[in-house]
PDB file of C-alpha atoms in Angstrom:
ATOM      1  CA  UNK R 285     222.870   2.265-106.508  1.00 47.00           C
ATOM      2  CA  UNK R 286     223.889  -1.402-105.373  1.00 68.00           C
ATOM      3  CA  UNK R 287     220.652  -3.298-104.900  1.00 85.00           C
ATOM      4  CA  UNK R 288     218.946  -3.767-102.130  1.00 91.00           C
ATOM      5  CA  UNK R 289     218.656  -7.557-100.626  1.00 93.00           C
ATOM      6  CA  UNK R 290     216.111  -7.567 -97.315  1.00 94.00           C
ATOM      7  CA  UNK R 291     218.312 -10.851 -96.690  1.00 95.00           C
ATOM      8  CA  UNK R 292     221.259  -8.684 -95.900  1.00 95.00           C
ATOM      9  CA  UNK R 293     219.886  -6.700 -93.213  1.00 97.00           C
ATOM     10  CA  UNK R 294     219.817  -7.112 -89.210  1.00 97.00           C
ATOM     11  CA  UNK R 295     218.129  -5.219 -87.510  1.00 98.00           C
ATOM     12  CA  UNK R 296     218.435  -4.480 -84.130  1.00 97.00           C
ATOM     13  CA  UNK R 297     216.455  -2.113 -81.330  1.00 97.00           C
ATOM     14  CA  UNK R 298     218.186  -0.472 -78.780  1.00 96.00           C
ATOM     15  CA  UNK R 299     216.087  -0.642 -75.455  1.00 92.00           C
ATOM     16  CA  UNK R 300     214.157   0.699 -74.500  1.00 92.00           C
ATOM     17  CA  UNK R 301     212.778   1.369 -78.386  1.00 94.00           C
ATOM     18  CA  UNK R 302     210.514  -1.387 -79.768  1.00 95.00           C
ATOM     19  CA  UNK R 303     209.187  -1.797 -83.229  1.00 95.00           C
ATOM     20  CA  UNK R 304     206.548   0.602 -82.217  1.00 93.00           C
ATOM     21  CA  UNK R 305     208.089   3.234 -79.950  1.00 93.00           C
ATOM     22  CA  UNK R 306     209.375   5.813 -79.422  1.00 93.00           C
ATOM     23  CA  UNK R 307     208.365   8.448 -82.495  1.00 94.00           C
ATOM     24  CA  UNK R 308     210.131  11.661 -81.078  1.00 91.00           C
ATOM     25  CA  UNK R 309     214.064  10.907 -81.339  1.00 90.00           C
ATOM     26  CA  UNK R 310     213.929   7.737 -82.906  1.00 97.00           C
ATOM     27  CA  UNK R 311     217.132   7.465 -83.840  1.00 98.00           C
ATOM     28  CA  UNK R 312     218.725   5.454 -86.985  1.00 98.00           C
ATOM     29  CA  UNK R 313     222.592   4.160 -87.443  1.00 98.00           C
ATOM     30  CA  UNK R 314     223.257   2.564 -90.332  1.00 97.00           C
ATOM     31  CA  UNK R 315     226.345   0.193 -90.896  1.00 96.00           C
ATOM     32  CA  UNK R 316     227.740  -1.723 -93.280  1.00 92.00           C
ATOM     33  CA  UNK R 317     229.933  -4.761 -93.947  1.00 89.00           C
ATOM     34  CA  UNK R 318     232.208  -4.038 -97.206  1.00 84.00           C
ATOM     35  CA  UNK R 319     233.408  -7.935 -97.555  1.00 88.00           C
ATOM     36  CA  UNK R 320     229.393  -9.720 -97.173  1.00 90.00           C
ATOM     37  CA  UNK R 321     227.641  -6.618 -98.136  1.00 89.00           C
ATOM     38  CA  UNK R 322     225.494  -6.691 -94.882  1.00 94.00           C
ATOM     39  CA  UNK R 323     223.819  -4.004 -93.570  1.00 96.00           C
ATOM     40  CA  UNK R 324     222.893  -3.352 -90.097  1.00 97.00           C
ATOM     41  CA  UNK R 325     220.363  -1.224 -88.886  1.00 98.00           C
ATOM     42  CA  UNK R 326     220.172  -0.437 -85.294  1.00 98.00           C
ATOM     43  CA  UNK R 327     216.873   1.382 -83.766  1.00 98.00           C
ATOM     44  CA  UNK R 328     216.628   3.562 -80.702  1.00 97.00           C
ATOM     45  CA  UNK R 329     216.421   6.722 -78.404  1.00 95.00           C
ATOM     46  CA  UNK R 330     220.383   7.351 -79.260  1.00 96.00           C
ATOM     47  CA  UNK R 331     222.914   6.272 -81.909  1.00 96.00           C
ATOM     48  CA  UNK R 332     224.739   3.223 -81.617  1.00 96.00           C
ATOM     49  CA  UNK R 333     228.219   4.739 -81.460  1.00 93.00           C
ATOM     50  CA  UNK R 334     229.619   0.921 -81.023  1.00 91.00           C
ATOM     51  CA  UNK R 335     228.561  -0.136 -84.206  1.00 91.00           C
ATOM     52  CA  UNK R 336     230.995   3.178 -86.247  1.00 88.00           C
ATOM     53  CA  UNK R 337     233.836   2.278 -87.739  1.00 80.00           C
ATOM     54  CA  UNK R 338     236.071   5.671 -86.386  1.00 74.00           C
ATOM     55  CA  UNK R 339     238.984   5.276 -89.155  1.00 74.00           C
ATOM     56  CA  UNK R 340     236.541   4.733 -91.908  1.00 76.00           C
ATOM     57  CA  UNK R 341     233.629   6.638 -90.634  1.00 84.00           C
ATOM     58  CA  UNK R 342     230.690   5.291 -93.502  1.00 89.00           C
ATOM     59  CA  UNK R 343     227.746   5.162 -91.707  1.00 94.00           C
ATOM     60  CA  UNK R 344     224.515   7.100 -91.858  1.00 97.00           C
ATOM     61  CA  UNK R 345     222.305   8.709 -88.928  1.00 98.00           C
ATOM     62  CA  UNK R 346     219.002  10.104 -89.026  1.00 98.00           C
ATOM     63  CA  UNK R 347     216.259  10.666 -86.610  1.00 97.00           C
ATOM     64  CA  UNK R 348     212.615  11.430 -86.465  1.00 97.00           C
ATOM     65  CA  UNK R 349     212.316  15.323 -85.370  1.00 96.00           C
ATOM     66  CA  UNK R 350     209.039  17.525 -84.726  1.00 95.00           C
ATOM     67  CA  UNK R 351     209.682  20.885 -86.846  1.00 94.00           C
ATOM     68  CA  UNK R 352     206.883  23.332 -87.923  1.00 92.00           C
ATOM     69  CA  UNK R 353     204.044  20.720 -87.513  1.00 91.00           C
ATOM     70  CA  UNK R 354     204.875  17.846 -88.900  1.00 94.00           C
ATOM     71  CA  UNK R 355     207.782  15.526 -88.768  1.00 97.00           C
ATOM     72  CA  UNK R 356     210.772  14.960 -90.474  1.00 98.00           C
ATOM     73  CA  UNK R 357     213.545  12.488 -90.896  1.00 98.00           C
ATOM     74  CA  UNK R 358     216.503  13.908 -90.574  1.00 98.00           C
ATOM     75  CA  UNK R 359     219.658  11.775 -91.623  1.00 98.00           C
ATOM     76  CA  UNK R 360     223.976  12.915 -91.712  1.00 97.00           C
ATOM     77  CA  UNK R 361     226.601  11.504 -92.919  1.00 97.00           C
ATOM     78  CA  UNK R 362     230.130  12.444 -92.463  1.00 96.00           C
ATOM     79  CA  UNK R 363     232.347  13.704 -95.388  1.00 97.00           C
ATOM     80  CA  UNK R 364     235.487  15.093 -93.303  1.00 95.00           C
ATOM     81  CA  UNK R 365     236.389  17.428 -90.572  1.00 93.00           C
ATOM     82  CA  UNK R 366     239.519  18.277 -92.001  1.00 89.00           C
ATOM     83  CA  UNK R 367     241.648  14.922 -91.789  1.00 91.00           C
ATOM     84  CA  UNK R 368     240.766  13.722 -95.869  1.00 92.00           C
ATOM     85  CA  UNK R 369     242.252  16.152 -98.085  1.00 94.00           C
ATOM     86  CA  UNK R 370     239.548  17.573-100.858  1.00 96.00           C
ATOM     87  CA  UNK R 371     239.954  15.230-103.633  1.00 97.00           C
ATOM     88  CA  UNK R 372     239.186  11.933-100.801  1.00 95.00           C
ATOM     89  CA  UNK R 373     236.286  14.177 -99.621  1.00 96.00           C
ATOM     90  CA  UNK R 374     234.922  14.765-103.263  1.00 97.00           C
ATOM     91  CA  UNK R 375     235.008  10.628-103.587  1.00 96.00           C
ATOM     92  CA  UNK R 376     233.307  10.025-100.283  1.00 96.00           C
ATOM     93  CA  UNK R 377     231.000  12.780-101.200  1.00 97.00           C
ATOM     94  CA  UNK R 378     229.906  11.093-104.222  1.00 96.00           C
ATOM     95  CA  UNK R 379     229.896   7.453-102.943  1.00 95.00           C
ATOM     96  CA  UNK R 380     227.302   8.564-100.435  1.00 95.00           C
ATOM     97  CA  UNK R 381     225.274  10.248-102.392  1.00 95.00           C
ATOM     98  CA  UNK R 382     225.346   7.129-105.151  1.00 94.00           C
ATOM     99  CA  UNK R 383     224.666   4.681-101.908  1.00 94.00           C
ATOM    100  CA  UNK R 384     221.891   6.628 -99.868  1.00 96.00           C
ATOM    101  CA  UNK R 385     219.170   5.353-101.510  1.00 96.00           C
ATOM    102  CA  UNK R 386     220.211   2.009-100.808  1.00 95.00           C
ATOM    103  CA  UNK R 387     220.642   3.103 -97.461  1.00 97.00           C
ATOM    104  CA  UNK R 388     217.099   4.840 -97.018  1.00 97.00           C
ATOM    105  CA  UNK R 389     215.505   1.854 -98.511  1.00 97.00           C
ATOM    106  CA  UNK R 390     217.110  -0.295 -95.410  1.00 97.00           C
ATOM    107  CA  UNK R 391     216.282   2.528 -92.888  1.00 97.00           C
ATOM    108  CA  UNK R 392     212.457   2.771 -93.793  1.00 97.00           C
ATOM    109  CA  UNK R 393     212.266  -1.415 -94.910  1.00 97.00           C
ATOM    110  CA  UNK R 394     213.918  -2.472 -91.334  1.00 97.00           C
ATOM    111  CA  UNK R 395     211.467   0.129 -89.503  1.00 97.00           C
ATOM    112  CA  UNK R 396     208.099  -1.139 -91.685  1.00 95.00           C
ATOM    113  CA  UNK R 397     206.687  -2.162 -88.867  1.00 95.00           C
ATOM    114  CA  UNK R 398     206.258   1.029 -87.281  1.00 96.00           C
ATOM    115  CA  UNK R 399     205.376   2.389 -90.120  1.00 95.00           C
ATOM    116  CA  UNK R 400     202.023   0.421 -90.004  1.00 93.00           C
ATOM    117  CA  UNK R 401     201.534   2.494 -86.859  1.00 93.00           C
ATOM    118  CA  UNK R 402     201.954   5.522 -87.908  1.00 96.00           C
ATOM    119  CA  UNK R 403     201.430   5.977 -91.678  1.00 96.00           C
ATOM    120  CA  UNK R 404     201.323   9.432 -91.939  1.00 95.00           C
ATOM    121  CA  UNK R 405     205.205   9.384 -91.467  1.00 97.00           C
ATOM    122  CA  UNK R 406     205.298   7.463 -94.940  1.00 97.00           C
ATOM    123  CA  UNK R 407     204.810  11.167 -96.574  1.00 97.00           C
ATOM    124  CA  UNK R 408     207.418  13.065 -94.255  1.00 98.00           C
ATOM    125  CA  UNK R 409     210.587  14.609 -96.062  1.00 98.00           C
ATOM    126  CA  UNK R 410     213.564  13.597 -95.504  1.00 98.00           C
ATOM    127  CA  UNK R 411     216.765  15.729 -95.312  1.00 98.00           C
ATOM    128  CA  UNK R 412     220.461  14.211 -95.061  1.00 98.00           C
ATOM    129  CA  UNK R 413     223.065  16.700 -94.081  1.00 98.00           C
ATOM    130  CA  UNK R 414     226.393  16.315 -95.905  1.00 98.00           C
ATOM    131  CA  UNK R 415     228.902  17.390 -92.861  1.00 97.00           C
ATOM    132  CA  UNK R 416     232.375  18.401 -94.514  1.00 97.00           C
ATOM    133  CA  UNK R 417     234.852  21.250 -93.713  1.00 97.00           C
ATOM    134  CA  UNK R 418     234.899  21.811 -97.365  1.00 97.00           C
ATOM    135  CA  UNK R 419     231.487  23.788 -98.265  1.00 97.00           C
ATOM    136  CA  UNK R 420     231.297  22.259-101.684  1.00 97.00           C
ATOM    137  CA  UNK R 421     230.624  19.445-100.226  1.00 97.00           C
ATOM    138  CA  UNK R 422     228.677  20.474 -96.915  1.00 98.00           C
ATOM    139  CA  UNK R 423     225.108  20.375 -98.066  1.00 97.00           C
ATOM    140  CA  UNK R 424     221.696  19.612 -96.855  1.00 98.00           C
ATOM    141  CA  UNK R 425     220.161  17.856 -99.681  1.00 97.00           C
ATOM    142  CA  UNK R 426     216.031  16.804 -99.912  1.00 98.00           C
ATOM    143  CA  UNK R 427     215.763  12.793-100.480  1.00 97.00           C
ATOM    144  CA  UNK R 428     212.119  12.273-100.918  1.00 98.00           C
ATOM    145  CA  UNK R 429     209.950  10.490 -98.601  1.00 98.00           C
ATOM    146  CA  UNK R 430     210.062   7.143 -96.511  1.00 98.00           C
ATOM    147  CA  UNK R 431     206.987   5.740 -98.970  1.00 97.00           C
ATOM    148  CA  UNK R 432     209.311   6.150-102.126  1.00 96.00           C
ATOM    149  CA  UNK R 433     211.932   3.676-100.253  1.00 96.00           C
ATOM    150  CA  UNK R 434     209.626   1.491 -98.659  1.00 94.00           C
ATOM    151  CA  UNK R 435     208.007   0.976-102.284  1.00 92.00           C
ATOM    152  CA  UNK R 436     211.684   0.359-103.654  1.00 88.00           C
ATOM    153  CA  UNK R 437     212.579  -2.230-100.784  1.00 89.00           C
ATOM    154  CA  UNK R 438     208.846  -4.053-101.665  1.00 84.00           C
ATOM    155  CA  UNK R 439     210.173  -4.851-105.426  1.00 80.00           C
ATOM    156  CA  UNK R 440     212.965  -6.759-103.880  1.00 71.00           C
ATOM    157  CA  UNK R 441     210.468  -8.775-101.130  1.00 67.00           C
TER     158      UNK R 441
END
């Protein structure tokens, strides 16, 4: 996993979302600049379909959604529809799974504010859904909770 560097993140909330609303639908996208390394994080009731990069297609979603009780944070990233062939999905496959914990650790670091006001959400699962035409690599795959990447981000603070 590259390191994480709080100094390389923006983050920015899409109105009318704050630091400390909404919970239901909060929405994540997560961007990234390959030549500085930045990341960008923007926050809100919808995805920031601006900030995608449609050729490359590398960034990450997730939202917070009510199911069976509690809450969940439920992130996808997109492996191919059909227009890489298997052997380019099988790479992006495995970069994203060798990057998302990088990526989680900027999700749940830019959002620490709010989640000061609502702890609880610190022990929610999360679950990223691998979205491929290939089912090798179409998967829903458990990624531990927002507390294990908030403690992460904190060694680098």
């Amino acid at each position: 996993m590259s390191k994480f560097n709080p100094s390389k993140l923006a983050v920015n909330y899409l109105p009318p979302a704050t630091e400390f609303r909404p919970v239901d639908r909060r929405k994540y996208t997560l961007t990234h600049s390959d030549a500085t390394g930045e990341l960008f994080l923007a926050i809100g009731g919808y995805y920031d379909l601006n900030a995608i990069r449609p050729k490359f297609r590398d960034e990450v979603f997730a939202e917070w959604q009510p199911q069976m009780g509690q809450y969940v944070l439920s992130g996808k990233v997109y492996i191919s529809g059909g227009e890489f062939d298997e052997q380019y999905s099988k790479i992006r496959f495995m970069i994203f799974q060798k990057e998302l914990d990088l990526a989680l650790t900027a999700m749940v670091y830019g959002d620490s504010s709010f989640y000061s006001n609502y702890p609880w959400l610190l022990d929610s699962p999360i679950f990223i859904h691998f979205e491929s035409v290939y089912p090798q690599f179409s998967k829903i795959l458990y990624y531990d909770t927002p507390r294990k990447y908030l403690q992460a981000a904190l060694q680098f603070v």
